[in-house]
Coordinates of C-alpha atoms in Angstrom, one line a residue:
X16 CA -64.2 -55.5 154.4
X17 CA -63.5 -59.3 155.3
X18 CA -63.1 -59.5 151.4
X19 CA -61.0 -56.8 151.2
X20 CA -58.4 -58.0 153.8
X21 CA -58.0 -61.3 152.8
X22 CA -57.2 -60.1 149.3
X23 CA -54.6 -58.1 150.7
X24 CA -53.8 -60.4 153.0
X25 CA -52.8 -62.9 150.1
X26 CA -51.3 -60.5 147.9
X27 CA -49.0 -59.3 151.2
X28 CA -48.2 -62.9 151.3
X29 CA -47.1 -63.5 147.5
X30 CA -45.3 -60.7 147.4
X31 CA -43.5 -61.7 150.4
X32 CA -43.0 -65.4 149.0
X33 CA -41.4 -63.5 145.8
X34 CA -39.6 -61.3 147.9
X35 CA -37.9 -64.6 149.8
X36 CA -37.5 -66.2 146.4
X37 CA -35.5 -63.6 144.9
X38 CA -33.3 -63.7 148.0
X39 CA -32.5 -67.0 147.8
X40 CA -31.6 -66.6 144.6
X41 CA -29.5 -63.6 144.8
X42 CA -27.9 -64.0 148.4
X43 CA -25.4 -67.5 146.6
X44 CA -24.2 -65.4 144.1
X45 CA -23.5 -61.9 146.5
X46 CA -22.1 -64.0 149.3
X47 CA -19.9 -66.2 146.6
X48 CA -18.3 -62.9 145.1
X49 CA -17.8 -61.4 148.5
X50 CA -16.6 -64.8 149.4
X51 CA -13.9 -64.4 146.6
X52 CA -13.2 -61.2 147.6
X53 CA -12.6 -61.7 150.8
X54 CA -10.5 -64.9 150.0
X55 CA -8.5 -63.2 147.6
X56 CA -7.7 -60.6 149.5
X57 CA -6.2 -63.0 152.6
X58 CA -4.5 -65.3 150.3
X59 CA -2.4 -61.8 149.3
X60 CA -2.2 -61.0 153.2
X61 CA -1.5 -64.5 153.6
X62 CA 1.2 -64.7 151.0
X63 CA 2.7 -60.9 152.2
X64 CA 2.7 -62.3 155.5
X65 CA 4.2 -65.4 154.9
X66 CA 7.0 -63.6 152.9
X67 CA 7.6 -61.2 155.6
X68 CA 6.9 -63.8 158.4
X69 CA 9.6 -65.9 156.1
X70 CA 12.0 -63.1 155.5
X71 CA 12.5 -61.9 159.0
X72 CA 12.8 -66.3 160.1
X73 CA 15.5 -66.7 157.5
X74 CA 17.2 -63.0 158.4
X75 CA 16.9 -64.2 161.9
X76 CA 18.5 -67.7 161.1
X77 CA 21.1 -65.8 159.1
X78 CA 21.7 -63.7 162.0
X79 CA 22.3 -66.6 164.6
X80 CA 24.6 -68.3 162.1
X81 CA 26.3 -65.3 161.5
X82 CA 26.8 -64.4 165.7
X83 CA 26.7 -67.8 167.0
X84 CA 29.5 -70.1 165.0
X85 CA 32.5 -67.7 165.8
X86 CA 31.4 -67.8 169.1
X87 CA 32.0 -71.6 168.9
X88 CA 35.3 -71.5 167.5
X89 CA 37.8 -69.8 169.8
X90 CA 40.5 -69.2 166.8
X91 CA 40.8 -68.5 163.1
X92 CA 40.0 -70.6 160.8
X93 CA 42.9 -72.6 158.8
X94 CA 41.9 -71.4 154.7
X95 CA 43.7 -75.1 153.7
X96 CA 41.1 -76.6 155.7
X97 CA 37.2 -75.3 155.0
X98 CA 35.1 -76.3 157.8
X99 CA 34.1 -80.1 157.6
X100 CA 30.7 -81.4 157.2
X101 CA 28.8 -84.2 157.3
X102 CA 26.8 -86.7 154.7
X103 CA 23.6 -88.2 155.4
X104 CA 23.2 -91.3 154.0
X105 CA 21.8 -90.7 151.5
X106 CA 24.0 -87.3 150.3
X107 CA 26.6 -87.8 147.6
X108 CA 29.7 -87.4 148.4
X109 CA 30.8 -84.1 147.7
X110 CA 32.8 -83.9 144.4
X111 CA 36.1 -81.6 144.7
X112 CA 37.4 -80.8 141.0
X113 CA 40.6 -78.8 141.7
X114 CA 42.8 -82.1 142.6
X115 CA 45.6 -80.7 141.6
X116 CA 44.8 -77.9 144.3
X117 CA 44.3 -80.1 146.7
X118 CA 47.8 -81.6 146.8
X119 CA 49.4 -78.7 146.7
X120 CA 47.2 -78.0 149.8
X121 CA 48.4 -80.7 151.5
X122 CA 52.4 -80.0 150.4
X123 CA 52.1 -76.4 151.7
X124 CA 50.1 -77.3 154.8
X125 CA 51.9 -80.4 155.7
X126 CA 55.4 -79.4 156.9
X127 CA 53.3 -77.5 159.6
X128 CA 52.7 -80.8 161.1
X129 CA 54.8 -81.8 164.1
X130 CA 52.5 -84.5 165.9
X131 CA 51.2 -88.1 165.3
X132 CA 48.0 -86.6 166.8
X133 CA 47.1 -83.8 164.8
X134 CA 44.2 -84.5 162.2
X135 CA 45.6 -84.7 158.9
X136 CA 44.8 -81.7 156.7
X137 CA 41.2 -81.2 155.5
X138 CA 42.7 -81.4 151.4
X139 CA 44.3 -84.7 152.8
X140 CA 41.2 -86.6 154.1
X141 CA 39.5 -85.2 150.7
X142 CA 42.2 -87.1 148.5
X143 CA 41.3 -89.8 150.4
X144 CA 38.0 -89.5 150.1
X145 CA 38.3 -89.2 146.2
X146 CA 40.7 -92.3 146.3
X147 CA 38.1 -95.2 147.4
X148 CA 36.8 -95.0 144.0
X149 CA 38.8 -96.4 141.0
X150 CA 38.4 -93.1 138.8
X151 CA 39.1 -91.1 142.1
X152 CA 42.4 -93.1 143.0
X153 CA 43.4 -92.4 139.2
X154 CA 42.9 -89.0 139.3
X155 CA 45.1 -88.6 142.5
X156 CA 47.7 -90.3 141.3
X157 CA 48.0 -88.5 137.7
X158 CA 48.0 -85.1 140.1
X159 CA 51.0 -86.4 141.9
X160 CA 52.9 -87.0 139.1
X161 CA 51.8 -83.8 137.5
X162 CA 51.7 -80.9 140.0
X163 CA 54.4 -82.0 142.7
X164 CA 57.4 -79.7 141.8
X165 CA 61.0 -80.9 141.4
X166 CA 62.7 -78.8 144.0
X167 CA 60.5 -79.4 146.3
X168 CA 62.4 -81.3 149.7
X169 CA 58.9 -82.7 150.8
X170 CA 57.4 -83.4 147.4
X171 CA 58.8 -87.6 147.5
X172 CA 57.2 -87.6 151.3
X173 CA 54.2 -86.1 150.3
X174 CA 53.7 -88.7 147.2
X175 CA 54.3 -91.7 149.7
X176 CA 52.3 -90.2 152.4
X177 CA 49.4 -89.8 150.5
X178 CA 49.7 -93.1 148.6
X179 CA 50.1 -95.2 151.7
X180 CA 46.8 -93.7 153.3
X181 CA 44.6 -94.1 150.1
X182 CA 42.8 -97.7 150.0
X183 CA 44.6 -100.0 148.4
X184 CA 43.9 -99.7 144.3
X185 CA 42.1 -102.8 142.5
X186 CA 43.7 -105.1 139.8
X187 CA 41.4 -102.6 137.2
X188 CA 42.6 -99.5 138.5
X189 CA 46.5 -100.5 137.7
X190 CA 46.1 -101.5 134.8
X191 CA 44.4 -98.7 134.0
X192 CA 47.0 -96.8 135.5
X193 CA 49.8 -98.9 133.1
X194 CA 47.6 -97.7 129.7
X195 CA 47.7 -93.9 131.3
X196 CA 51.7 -94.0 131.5
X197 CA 52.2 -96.1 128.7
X198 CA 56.0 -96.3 129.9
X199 CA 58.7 -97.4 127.9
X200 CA 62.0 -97.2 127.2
X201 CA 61.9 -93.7 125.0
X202 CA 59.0 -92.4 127.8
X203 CA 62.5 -91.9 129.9
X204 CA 63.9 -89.7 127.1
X205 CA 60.9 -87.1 126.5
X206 CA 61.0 -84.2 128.7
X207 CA 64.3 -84.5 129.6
X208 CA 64.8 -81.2 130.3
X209 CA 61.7 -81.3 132.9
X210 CA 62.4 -83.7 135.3
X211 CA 59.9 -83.3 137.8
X212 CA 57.2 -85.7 135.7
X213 CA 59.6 -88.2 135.7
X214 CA 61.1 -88.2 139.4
X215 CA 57.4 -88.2 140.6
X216 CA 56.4 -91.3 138.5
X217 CA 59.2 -93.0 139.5
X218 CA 58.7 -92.0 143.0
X219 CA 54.8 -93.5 142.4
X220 CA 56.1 -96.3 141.0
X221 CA 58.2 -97.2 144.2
X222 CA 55.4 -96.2 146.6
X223 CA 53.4 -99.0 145.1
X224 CA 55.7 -101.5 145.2
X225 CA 56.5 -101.3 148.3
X226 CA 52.5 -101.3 149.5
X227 CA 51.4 -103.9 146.7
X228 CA 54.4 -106.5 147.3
X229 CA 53.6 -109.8 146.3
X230 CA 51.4 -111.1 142.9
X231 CA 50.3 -107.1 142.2
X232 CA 53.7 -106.1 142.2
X233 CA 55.0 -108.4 139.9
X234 CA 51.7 -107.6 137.7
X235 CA 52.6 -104.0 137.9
X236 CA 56.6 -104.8 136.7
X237 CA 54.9 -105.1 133.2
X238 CA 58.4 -104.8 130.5
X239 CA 57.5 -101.4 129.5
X240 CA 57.9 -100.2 133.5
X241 CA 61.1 -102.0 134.0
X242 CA 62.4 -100.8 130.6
X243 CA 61.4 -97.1 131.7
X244 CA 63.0 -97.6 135.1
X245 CA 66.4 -98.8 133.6
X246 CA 66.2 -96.1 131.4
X247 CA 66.1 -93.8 133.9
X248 CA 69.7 -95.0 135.5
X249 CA 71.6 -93.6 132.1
X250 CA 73.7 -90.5 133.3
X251 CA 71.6 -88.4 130.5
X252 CA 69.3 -88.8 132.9
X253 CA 68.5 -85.6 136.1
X254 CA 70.3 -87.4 139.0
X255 CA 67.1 -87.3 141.3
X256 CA 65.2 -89.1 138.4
X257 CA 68.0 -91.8 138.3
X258 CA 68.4 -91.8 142.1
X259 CA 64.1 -92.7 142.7
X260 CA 64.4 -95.1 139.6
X261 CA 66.7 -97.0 141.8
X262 CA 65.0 -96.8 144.9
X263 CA 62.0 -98.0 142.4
X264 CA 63.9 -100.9 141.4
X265 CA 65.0 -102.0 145.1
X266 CA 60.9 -101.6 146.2
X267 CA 60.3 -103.9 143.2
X268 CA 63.0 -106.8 144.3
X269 CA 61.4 -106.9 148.0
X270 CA 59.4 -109.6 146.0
X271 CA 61.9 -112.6 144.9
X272 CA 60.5 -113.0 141.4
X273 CA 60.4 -109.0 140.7
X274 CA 64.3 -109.6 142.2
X275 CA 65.0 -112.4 139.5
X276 CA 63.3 -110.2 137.0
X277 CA 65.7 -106.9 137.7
X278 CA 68.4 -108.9 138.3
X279 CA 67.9 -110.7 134.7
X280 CA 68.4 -106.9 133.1
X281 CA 71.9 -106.6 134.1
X282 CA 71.3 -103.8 135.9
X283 CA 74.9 -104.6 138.2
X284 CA 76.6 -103.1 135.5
X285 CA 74.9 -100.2 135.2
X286 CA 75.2 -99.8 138.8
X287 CA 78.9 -100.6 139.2
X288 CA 79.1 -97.2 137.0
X289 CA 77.1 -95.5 139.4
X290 CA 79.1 -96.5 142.5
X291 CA 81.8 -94.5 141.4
X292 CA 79.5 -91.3 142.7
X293 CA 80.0 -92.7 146.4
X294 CA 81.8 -89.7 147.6
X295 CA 81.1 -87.0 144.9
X296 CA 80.7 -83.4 146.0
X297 CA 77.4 -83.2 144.3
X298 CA 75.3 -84.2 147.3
X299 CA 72.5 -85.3 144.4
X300 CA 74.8 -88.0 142.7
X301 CA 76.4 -89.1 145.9
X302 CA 73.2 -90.1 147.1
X303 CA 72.8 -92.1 143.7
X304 CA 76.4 -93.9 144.5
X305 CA 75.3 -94.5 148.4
X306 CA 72.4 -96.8 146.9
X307 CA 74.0 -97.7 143.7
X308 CA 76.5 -99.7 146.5
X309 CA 74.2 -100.6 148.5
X310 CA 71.7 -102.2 146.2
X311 CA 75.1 -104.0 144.6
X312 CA 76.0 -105.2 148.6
X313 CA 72.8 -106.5 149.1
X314 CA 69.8 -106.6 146.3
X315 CA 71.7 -107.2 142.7
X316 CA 75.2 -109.1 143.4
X317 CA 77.7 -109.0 140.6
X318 CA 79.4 -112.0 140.0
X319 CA 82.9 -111.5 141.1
X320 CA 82.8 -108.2 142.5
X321 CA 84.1 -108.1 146.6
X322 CA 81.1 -106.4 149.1
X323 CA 82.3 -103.4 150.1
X324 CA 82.5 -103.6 153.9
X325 CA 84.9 -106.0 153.4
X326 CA 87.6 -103.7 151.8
X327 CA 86.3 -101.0 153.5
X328 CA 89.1 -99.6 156.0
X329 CA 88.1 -98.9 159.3
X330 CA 91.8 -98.1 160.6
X331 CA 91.2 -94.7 162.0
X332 CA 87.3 -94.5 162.9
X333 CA 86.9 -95.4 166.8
X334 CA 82.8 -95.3 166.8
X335 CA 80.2 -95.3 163.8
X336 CA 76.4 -96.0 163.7
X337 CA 75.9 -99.5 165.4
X338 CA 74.4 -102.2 162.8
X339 CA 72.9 -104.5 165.4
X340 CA 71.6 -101.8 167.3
X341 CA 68.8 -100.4 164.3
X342 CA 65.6 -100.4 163.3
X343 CA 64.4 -102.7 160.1
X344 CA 64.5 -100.4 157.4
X345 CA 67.5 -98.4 157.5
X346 CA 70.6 -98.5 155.2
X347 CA 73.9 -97.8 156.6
X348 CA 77.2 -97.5 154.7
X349 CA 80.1 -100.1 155.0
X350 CA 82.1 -98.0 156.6
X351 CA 79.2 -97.1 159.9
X352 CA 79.3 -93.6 159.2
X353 CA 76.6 -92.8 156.9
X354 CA 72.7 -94.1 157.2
X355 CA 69.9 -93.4 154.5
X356 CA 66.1 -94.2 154.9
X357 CA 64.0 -94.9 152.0
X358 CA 61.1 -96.1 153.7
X359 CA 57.5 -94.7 154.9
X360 CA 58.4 -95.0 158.5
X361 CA 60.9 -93.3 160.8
X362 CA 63.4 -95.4 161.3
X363 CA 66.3 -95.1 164.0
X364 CA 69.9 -96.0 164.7
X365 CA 72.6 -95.8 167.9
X366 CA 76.2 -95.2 167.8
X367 CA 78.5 -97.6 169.1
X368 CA 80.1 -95.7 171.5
X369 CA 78.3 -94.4 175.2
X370 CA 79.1 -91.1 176.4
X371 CA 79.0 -90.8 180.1
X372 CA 81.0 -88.1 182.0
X373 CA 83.1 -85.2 180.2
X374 CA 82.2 -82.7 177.4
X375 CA 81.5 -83.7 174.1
X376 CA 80.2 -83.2 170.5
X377 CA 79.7 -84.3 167.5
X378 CA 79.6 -83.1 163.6
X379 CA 77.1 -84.2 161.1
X380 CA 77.1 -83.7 157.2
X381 CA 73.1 -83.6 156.2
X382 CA 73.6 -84.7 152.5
X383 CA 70.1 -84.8 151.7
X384 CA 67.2 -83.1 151.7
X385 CA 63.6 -84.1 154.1
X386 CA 62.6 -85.1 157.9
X387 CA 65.3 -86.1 160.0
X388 CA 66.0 -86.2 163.8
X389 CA 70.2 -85.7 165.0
X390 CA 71.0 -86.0 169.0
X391 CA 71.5 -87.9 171.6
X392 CA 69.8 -90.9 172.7
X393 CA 70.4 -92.9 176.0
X394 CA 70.9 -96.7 176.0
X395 CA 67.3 -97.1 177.3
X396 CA 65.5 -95.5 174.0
X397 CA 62.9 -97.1 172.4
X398 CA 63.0 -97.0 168.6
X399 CA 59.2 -96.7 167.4
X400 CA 59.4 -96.3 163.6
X401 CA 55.7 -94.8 163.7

């Protein structure tokens, strides 16, 4: 019996030993696949869940940006100015390709402007965005001279505005500017019969002078410019083209050796021609004649000719605009009835005679076209040409 039990005693045992043994061996490789299993099976949960869990976040984000921003803004918004945003420092800045559409932008949004305090138009502060860069400047000017239209009153304001807010262009970037143009002579003969390209370069053209006066003005007067300009006064010639070549020419002469230069070209004779337009009914060439005159009274002198406010007669006029009572920049005729401005700034005059009891009005002829201010004014105003 003894013998008996401990051979079944030891049998019990190595089959039990086995038994364990094939466990071990097995339970790795059934716990591994239902491992897997059971891994696999949450990573697709997981990744359903995360979808969904991401779906309904970004629905919900879409939802708050959709309910929450016109709650911020209390009126529609302007479509010439897209909401603004800002870089990081480390974001490009953001590339606009229409530029072309951008200044007509401005020209259609700008005459809604009546305060120094408004912010400029969103396609404004783009331009000038695009205008700190060399190429960028470029392209803004080639736009102006390409997409401003002719008839247009605001187009020449629009041109200096813009230009006088961009940064100042490099030495490179007029030069470059000369080799786009390539203007000459016969450049003021092709496209005659569209003069819109040439009265914007020409407006251009003066814009810079005016802001680039001294050594890069007289760099920019290259002999092709001042031939084109010159050009540009022959009566084939659209009278607004000849009218902004000659406010051009009178931008150029604010520096003495750009003066010397013009003067050299006998332009006076050229202009005594012009003068002749002083009082013509066109309101287009009469504007030509009130600078042609000027520019002869004061810029380019003719050897031998009289100034015109002294022949001027001033029998029967008993109050005109008062010369020693202006602001810098204004033009008045010889005979103190008629003032022009051809500058960037708002410039002012008074009449010479006060108005202080009684009834009384007065009569204006507008002869041109743009941004002007008629009325009264009391002996205390302040003339503030910004």
């Amino acid at each position: 019996m003894i013998v008996v039990a401990l051979v079944v005693f030891y049998a019990s045992r190595s089959l039990f030993q086995g038994l364990l043994l094939t466990l071990e061996h097995h339970i790795p490789c059934f716990l591994g696949a239902l491992g897997a299993g059971s891994m696999g099976n949450s990573c697709v949960c997981r990744d359903d869940s995360g979808a969904e869990d991401n779906g309904t976040s970004q629905g919900r984000q879409t939802e708050n940006s959709r309910t929450h921003i016109p709650e911020a803004r209390g009126h529609p918004r302007d479509p010439v100015r897209p909401p603004r945003r800002g870089r990081g420092p480390h974001e490009p800045r953001r590339k606009k390709q229409n530029v072309d559409g951008l200044v007509l932008d401005t020209l259609a949004v700008i005459r809604t402007l009546v305060d120094n305090d408004q912010e400029p138009p969103y396609s404004m502060i783009t331009l000038h965005e695009m205008a700190e860069t060399d190429e960028g400047w470029l392209e803004v000017v080639q736009s102006l001279i390409r997409v401003i239209p002719l008839e247009d009153p605001l187009g020449p304001a629009v041109i200096t505005l813009l230009l006088d807010e961009c940064p100042l262009p490099t030495k490179d970037a007029l030069q470059k500017l000369t080799e786009i143009l390539n203007l000459s002579g016969a450049a003021a003969c092709q496209d005659a019969c569209h003069p819109a390209k040439h009265r914007n370069t020409t407006a251009v053209l003066g814009c810079l002078a005016e802001k680039l006066a001294g050594p890069a003005s007289i760099g920019l007067l290259s002999p092709g410019i001042l031939e084109y300009l010159l050009h540009s006064l022959n009566f084939q010639s659209h009278p607004t083209v000849m009218l902004f070549a000659l406010i051009a020419l009178e931008k150029f002469a604010q520096t003495s050796e750009n003066k010397m230069t013009v003067s050299e070209s006998c332009i006076s004779d050229q202009l005594i021609l012009l003068e002749k337009w002083t009082d013509n009914p066109d309101y287009l060439k009469r504007q030509v004649g009130f600078c042609a005159q000027w520019s002869l009274d004061n810029l380019f002198l003719k050897e031998g000719r009289q100034f015109t406010y002294e022949k001027v007669d001033l029998t029967n006029i008993r109050a005109m605009l008062n010369s020693n009572d202006v602001s810098e920049y204004l033009k008045i005729s010889p005979h103190g009835l008629e003032a022009r401005c051809d500058a960037s700034s708002f410039e002012s005059v008074r009449c010479t005679f006060c108005v202080d009891s009684g009834v009384w009005y007065y009569e204006v002829t507008v002869i041109t076209s743009g941004v002007m201010q008629i009325g009264w004014a009391t002996k205390d105003s302040k003339f503030l040409n910004h």
